[in-house]
Amino acid sequence: MTVRIVPVTTLDPAPDAAALAQAWNDVLVATTVATMGDDHDAWSLASRRAREASTSWSHRYFAAVAEVDGADRVVAAAELMLPLHDNEELALLDVCVAPEHRRRGIGTLVHDHLTALAREAGRTTFVAETAYLKDGTDPGEGFLERQGFALAQTMLRNDLDLTDLDRTALTPRNGSATAGYVIETSTDDTLDEWLEDRAHLQRRMSTDSPVGDLEFHEEGWDADRLRAQRETTRQSGRRAFESVARHSGSGRLVAFTQLQVPTAEPVLAYQQDTLVLREHRGHGLGAAVKAANLAALRRELPQARTVRTWNAQENGPMILVNEAIGFRTTATLREWQRRRG
Ligand SMILES: CC(C)(COP(=O)(O)OP(=O)(O)OC[C@H]1O[C@@H](n2cnc3c(N)ncnc32)[C@H](O)[C@@H]1OP(=O)(O)O)[C@@H](O)C(=O)NCCC(=O)NCCS
């Protein structure tokens, strides 16, 4: 089988380019379904488009095309992600071969193509992910080991069933613990007046949350980058809910949490980052901002049935907060890394 690797763009509305982008995305979804079943987290085409337009990261998409039954078909789909503002030695790779075309060297061919481009861009640390349902496996692990990657971090995918929620877990713990802080909620993403403080919190998110053996370094965040991220979320067709804790003494934001919900299918909400600044921990602020956000989600989108989050296995404090609310593990996600290209 002769395989060609061609670039894909989701931003060109011309019929041929749009058809290739659709076929490419279909392979990404099919490979995810093969490992995760219908309860998967593959990005929608709208999200892929919004990510490709991002200015913080370069997202380059590729298809491996081969003749199958007399017609050209996409047999593998791939993405190369390069951070542009920070972590400039890093490249994230995603290689997905359609299940019926595996073990013929196509994955290796695509991997080699991505890594050559990453090296040309000066990247020396490569990271890739695998994911599987609880008690499952992912063929990607054997593949990545063969390519010289080592396991760097294990994340647990934890789901909260909103239809079976212990409402007391959502009662904000006001009173003595959170006295001195005010919880504020926005049902439409990060508010303009929060941006400066939120940029500081987002920088701390990149240094204060556990990264296992991954060589991730501090990210450079400012108000403009957060504005751009807000735009990416909107263009992805997602709504974002955000709650923050304001320290009454200083007037500064000291904690935040964010949920995103695809508007096309608002039954599943994604719990994004949560952070309490170190010096303000121990006051129940993590639970308080999460409770306020979940209450807003239930009010605004009562059709939401599940909230999904990923937590580093070693992140005991976050897992304890989530377990108390009612989150349960449904899948595993593992980060793999290869240093010096
Ligand atoms: C992982 C994946 C890309 C491999 O694609 P592929 O075309 O089958 O890979 P190759 O044929 O190039 O395999 C090269 C080598 O990797 C290893 N490998 C591949 N699949 C494997 C598996 N299921 N179990 C163990 N080792 C495996 C083998 O050493 C293989 O060589 P061999 O076939 O001579 O034994 C494909 O299974 C896939 O799309 N999985 C889902 C997405 C994913 O997990 N991607 C990896 C993260 S980027």
CSV table of N, CA and C in Angstrom, one decimal, residues 2-96:
chain,number,residue,atom,x,y,z
A,2,THR,N,0.7,2.1,-1.0
A,2,THR,CA,1.5,3.4,-1.0
A,2,THR,C,0.7,4.4,-0.2
A,3,VAL,N,1.4,5.0,0.8
A,3,VAL,CA,0.8,6.0,1.7
A,3,VAL,C,1.4,7.3,1.5
A,4,ARG,N,0.6,8.4,1.3
A,4,ARG,CA,1.1,9.8,1.2
A,4,ARG,C,0.6,10.5,2.4
A,5,ILE,N,1.5,11.4,2.9
A,5,ILE,CA,1.1,12.2,4.1
A,5,ILE,C,0.8,13.6,3.5
A,6,VAL,N,-0.4,14.1,3.8
A,6,VAL,CA,-0.8,15.4,3.2
A,6,VAL,C,-1.2,16.3,4.4
A,7,PRO,N,-0.9,17.6,4.3
A,7,PRO,CA,-1.5,18.5,5.3
A,7,PRO,C,-3.0,18.7,5.2
A,8,VAL,N,-3.6,18.9,6.3
A,8,VAL,CA,-5.1,19.1,6.3
A,8,VAL,C,-5.3,20.5,7.0
A,9,THR,N,-6.3,21.2,6.5
A,9,THR,CA,-6.7,22.4,7.2
A,9,THR,C,-8.2,22.4,7.4
A,10,THR,N,-8.6,22.9,8.5
A,10,THR,CA,-10.1,22.9,8.8
A,10,THR,C,-10.6,24.4,8.5
A,11,LEU,N,-9.7,25.2,8.0
A,11,LEU,CA,-10.1,26.6,7.9
A,11,LEU,C,-10.4,27.0,6.5
A,12,ASP,N,-10.2,26.1,5.5
A,12,ASP,CA,-10.5,26.4,4.1
A,12,ASP,C,-11.9,25.8,3.7
A,13,PRO,N,-12.8,26.7,3.3
A,13,PRO,CA,-14.2,26.2,3.0
A,13,PRO,C,-14.3,25.6,1.7
A,14,ALA,N,-13.3,25.6,0.8
A,14,ALA,CA,-13.3,25.0,-0.5
A,14,ALA,C,-13.8,23.5,-0.4
A,15,PRO,N,-14.6,23.0,-1.3
A,15,PRO,CA,-15.2,21.7,-1.1
A,15,PRO,C,-14.2,20.6,-0.9
A,16,ASP,N,-13.1,20.6,-1.7
A,16,ASP,CA,-12.1,19.5,-1.5
A,16,ASP,C,-11.4,19.5,-0.2
A,17,ALA,N,-11.0,20.7,0.3
A,17,ALA,CA,-10.3,20.9,1.5
A,17,ALA,C,-11.3,20.5,2.7
A,18,ALA,N,-12.6,20.9,2.6
A,18,ALA,CA,-13.5,20.6,3.6
A,18,ALA,C,-13.8,19.1,3.7
A,19,ALA,N,-13.9,18.5,2.5
A,19,ALA,CA,-14.1,17.0,2.5
A,19,ALA,C,-12.9,16.3,3.2
A,20,LEU,N,-11.7,16.7,2.9
A,20,LEU,CA,-10.5,16.1,3.5
A,20,LEU,C,-10.5,16.3,5.0
A,21,ALA,N,-10.9,17.5,5.4
A,21,ALA,CA,-10.9,17.8,6.9
A,21,ALA,C,-12.0,16.9,7.6
A,22,GLN,N,-13.1,16.7,6.9
A,22,GLN,CA,-14.2,15.9,7.5
A,22,GLN,C,-13.7,14.4,7.6
A,23,ALA,N,-13.1,13.9,6.5
A,23,ALA,CA,-12.6,12.5,6.5
A,23,ALA,C,-11.5,12.4,7.6
A,24,TRP,N,-10.6,13.4,7.7
A,24,TRP,CA,-9.6,13.3,8.7
A,24,TRP,C,-10.2,13.3,10.1
A,25,ASN,N,-11.2,14.1,10.4
A,25,ASN,CA,-11.8,14.1,11.7
A,25,ASN,C,-12.5,12.8,12.0
A,26,ASP,N,-13.2,12.3,10.9
A,26,ASP,CA,-13.9,11.0,11.1
A,26,ASP,C,-12.9,9.9,11.6
A,27,VAL,N,-11.7,9.9,11.0
A,27,VAL,CA,-10.7,8.9,11.5
A,27,VAL,C,-10.3,9.1,12.9
A,28,LEU,N,-10.2,10.4,13.3
A,28,LEU,CA,-9.8,10.7,14.7
A,28,LEU,C,-10.9,10.1,15.6
A,29,VAL,N,-12.2,10.4,15.2
A,29,VAL,CA,-13.3,9.9,16.1
A,29,VAL,C,-13.3,8.4,16.1
A,30,ALA,N,-13.2,7.8,14.9
A,30,ALA,CA,-13.3,6.3,14.8
A,30,ALA,C,-12.2,5.6,15.7
A,31,THR,N,-11.0,6.2,15.7
A,31,THR,CA,-9.9,5.5,16.4
A,31,THR,C,-10.2,5.7,17.9
A,32,THR,N,-10.8,6.9,18.3
A,32,THR,CA,-11.1,7.1,19.7
A,32,THR,C,-12.2,6.1,20.2
A,33,VAL,N,-13.2,6.0,19.3
A,33,VAL,CA,-14.3,5.1,19.6
A,33,VAL,C,-13.8,3.6,19.8
A,34,ALA,N,-12.8,3.2,18.9
A,34,ALA,CA,-12.2,1.9,19.0
A,34,ALA,C,-11.7,1.6,20.3
A,35,THR,N,-11.1,2.6,21.0
A,35,THR,CA,-10.5,2.3,22.4
A,35,THR,C,-11.5,2.7,23.5
A,36,MET,N,-12.3,3.7,23.3
A,36,MET,CA,-13.1,4.3,24.4
A,36,MET,C,-14.6,4.0,24.3
A,37,GLY,N,-15.0,3.4,23.2
A,37,GLY,CA,-16.4,3.2,23.0
A,37,GLY,C,-17.1,4.6,22.8
A,38,ASP,N,-18.4,4.6,23.0
A,38,ASP,CA,-19.1,5.9,22.7
A,38,ASP,C,-18.8,6.9,23.7
A,39,ASP,N,-18.3,6.5,24.9
A,39,ASP,CA,-18.1,7.5,26.0
A,39,ASP,C,-16.7,8.1,25.8
A,40,HIS,N,-16.5,8.7,24.6
A,40,HIS,CA,-15.1,9.2,24.3
A,40,HIS,C,-15.1,10.7,24.4
A,41,ASP,N,-13.9,11.2,24.2
A,41,ASP,CA,-13.7,12.7,24.4
A,41,ASP,C,-13.0,13.3,23.1
A,42,ALA,N,-13.3,12.7,22.0
A,42,ALA,CA,-12.7,13.3,20.8
A,42,ALA,C,-13.2,14.7,20.5
A,43,TRP,N,-12.4,15.6,20.0
A,43,TRP,CA,-12.8,16.9,19.8
A,43,TRP,C,-13.8,16.9,18.6
A,44,SER,N,-14.7,17.9,18.6
A,44,SER,CA,-15.5,18.1,17.5
A,44,SER,C,-14.8,18.8,16.4
A,45,LEU,N,-15.3,18.8,15.1
A,45,LEU,CA,-14.6,19.5,14.0
A,45,LEU,C,-14.6,21.0,14.3
A,46,ALA,N,-15.6,21.5,15.0
A,46,ALA,CA,-15.7,23.0,15.3
A,46,ALA,C,-14.5,23.3,16.3
A,47,SER,N,-14.3,22.4,17.2
A,47,SER,CA,-13.2,22.6,18.2
A,47,SER,C,-11.8,22.5,17.5
A,48,ARG,N,-11.7,21.6,16.6
A,48,ARG,CA,-10.4,21.5,15.8
A,48,ARG,C,-10.2,22.8,15.0
A,49,ARG,N,-11.3,23.3,14.5
A,49,ARG,CA,-11.1,24.6,13.7
A,49,ARG,C,-10.7,25.7,14.6
A,50,ALA,N,-11.3,25.8,15.8
A,50,ALA,CA,-11.0,26.9,16.7
A,50,ALA,C,-9.5,26.7,17.2
A,51,ARG,N,-9.1,25.5,17.4
A,51,ARG,CA,-7.7,25.3,17.9
A,51,ARG,C,-6.7,25.6,16.7
A,52,GLU,N,-7.1,25.3,15.5
A,52,GLU,CA,-6.2,25.6,14.4
A,52,GLU,C,-6.0,27.1,14.3
A,53,ALA,N,-7.0,27.9,14.6
A,53,ALA,CA,-6.9,29.3,14.5
A,53,ALA,C,-6.2,30.0,15.7
A,54,SER,N,-5.9,29.2,16.7
A,54,SER,CA,-5.3,29.7,17.9
A,54,SER,C,-3.9,30.4,17.7
A,55,THR,N,-3.6,31.4,18.5
A,55,THR,CA,-2.4,32.1,18.3
A,55,THR,C,-1.4,31.7,19.4
A,56,SER,N,-1.8,30.9,20.4
A,56,SER,CA,-1.0,30.5,21.5
A,56,SER,C,-0.2,29.3,21.2
A,57,TRP,N,-0.8,28.4,20.4
A,57,TRP,CA,-0.2,27.1,20.0
A,57,TRP,C,-0.3,27.0,18.5
A,58,SER,N,0.7,26.3,17.9
A,58,SER,CA,0.5,25.9,16.5
A,58,SER,C,-0.1,24.5,16.5
A,59,HIS,N,-1.2,24.4,15.8
A,59,HIS,CA,-1.8,23.1,15.6
A,59,HIS,C,-1.8,22.7,14.1
A,60,ARG,N,-0.9,21.7,13.8
A,60,ARG,CA,-0.8,21.3,12.4
A,60,ARG,C,-1.4,20.0,12.2
A,61,TYR,N,-2.3,19.8,11.2
A,61,TYR,CA,-3.0,18.6,11.0
A,61,TYR,C,-2.5,17.9,9.7
A,62,PHE,N,-2.5,16.5,9.8
A,62,PHE,CA,-2.0,15.8,8.7
A,62,PHE,C,-2.9,14.5,8.5
A,63,ALA,N,-3.0,14.1,7.2
A,63,ALA,CA,-3.7,12.9,6.9
A,63,ALA,C,-2.8,12.0,6.1
A,64,ALA,N,-2.8,10.7,6.5
A,64,ALA,CA,-2.2,9.7,5.6
A,64,ALA,C,-3.2,9.1,4.7
A,65,VAL,N,-2.9,9.2,3.4
A,65,VAL,CA,-3.9,8.9,2.4
A,65,VAL,C,-3.4,7.7,1.6
A,66,ALA,N,-4.2,6.7,1.3
A,66,ALA,CA,-3.8,5.6,0.5
A,66,ALA,C,-5.0,5.1,-0.3
A,67,GLU,N,-4.7,4.4,-1.4
A,67,GLU,CA,-5.8,3.9,-2.3
A,67,GLU,C,-6.3,2.6,-1.6
A,68,VAL,N,-7.6,2.7,-1.4
A,68,VAL,CA,-8.3,1.5,-0.8
A,68,VAL,C,-9.5,1.2,-1.6
A,69,ASP,N,-9.7,0.0,-2.1
A,69,ASP,CA,-10.8,-0.4,-3.0
A,69,ASP,C,-11.0,0.6,-4.1
A,70,GLY,N,-9.9,1.0,-4.7
A,70,GLY,CA,-9.9,1.9,-5.9
A,70,GLY,C,-10.2,3.4,-5.7
A,71,ALA,N,-10.2,3.8,-4.4
A,71,ALA,CA,-10.4,5.2,-4.1
A,71,ALA,C,-9.5,5.6,-3.1
A,72,ASP,N,-9.1,6.9,-3.1
A,72,ASP,CA,-8.2,7.5,-2.1
A,72,ASP,C,-9.0,7.6,-0.7
A,73,ARG,N,-8.4,7.1,0.3
A,73,ARG,CA,-9.1,7.2,1.6
A,73,ARG,C,-8.0,7.7,2.7
A,74,VAL,N,-8.6,8.3,3.7
A,74,VAL,CA,-7.7,8.7,4.8
A,74,VAL,C,-7.6,7.4,5.7
A,75,VAL,N,-6.3,6.9,5.9
A,75,VAL,CA,-6.1,5.7,6.7
A,75,VAL,C,-5.5,6.1,8.0
A,76,ALA,N,-5.0,7.3,8.2
A,76,ALA,CA,-4.5,7.7,9.5
A,76,ALA,C,-4.7,9.3,9.6
A,77,ALA,N,-4.8,9.7,10.8
A,77,ALA,CA,-5.0,11.2,11.0
A,77,ALA,C,-4.0,11.6,12.2
A,78,ALA,N,-3.4,12.8,12.0
A,78,ALA,CA,-2.4,13.1,13.0
A,78,ALA,C,-2.5,14.6,13.3
A,79,GLU,N,-1.9,15.0,14.4
A,79,GLU,CA,-1.8,16.4,14.8
A,79,GLU,C,-0.4,16.6,15.5
A,80,LEU,N,0.2,17.7,15.1
A,80,LEU,CA,1.4,18.2,15.8
A,80,LEU,C,1.1,19.5,16.5
A,81,MET,N,1.3,19.5,17.8
A,81,MET,CA,1.0,20.7,18.6
A,81,MET,C,2.3,21.3,19.1
A,82,LEU,N,2.5,22.6,18.9
A,82,LEU,CA,3.7,23.3,19.4
A,82,LEU,C,3.3,24.5,20.2
A,83,PRO,N,3.7,24.6,21.5
A,83,PRO,CA,3.4,25.8,22.2
A,83,PRO,C,4.2,26.9,21.6
A,84,LEU,N,3.7,28.1,21.5
A,84,LEU,CA,4.4,29.3,20.9
A,84,LEU,C,4.8,30.3,21.9
A,85,HIS,N,4.2,30.4,23.1
A,85,HIS,CA,4.5,31.4,24.0
A,85,HIS,C,5.5,31.0,25.1
A,86,ASP,N,5.7,29.7,25.3
A,86,ASP,CA,6.5,29.2,26.3
A,86,ASP,C,6.8,27.7,26.0
A,87,ASN,N,7.6,27.0,26.8
A,87,ASN,CA,7.8,25.6,26.6
A,87,ASN,C,8.3,25.3,25.1
A,88,GLU,N,9.2,26.2,24.7
A,88,GLU,CA,9.5,26.1,23.2
A,88,GLU,C,10.4,24.9,22.8
A,89,GLU,N,10.7,24.0,23.8
A,89,GLU,CA,11.5,22.8,23.4
A,89,GLU,C,10.5,21.7,23.2
A,90,LEU,N,9.2,21.9,23.5
A,90,LEU,CA,8.2,20.9,23.5
A,90,LEU,C,7.4,20.7,22.2
A,91,ALA,N,7.1,19.4,21.9
A,91,ALA,CA,6.1,19.1,20.8
A,91,ALA,C,5.2,18.0,21.3
A,92,LEU,N,3.9,18.2,21.1
A,92,LEU,CA,2.9,17.2,21.4
A,92,LEU,C,2.5,16.5,20.1
A,93,LEU,N,2.5,15.2,20.1
A,93,LEU,CA,2.1,14.4,18.9
A,93,LEU,C,0.8,13.6,19.2
A,94,ASP,N,0.0,13.5,18.1
A,94,ASP,CA,-1.1,12.6,18.2
A,94,ASP,C,-1.2,11.9,16.9
A,95,VAL,N,-1.1,10.5,16.9
A,95,VAL,CA,-1.1,9.7,15.7
A,95,VAL,C,-2.2,8.7,15.9
A,96,CYS,N,-3.2,8.7,14.9
A,96,CYS,CA,-4.3,7.8,15.0
A,96,CYS,C,-4.4,7.0,13.7
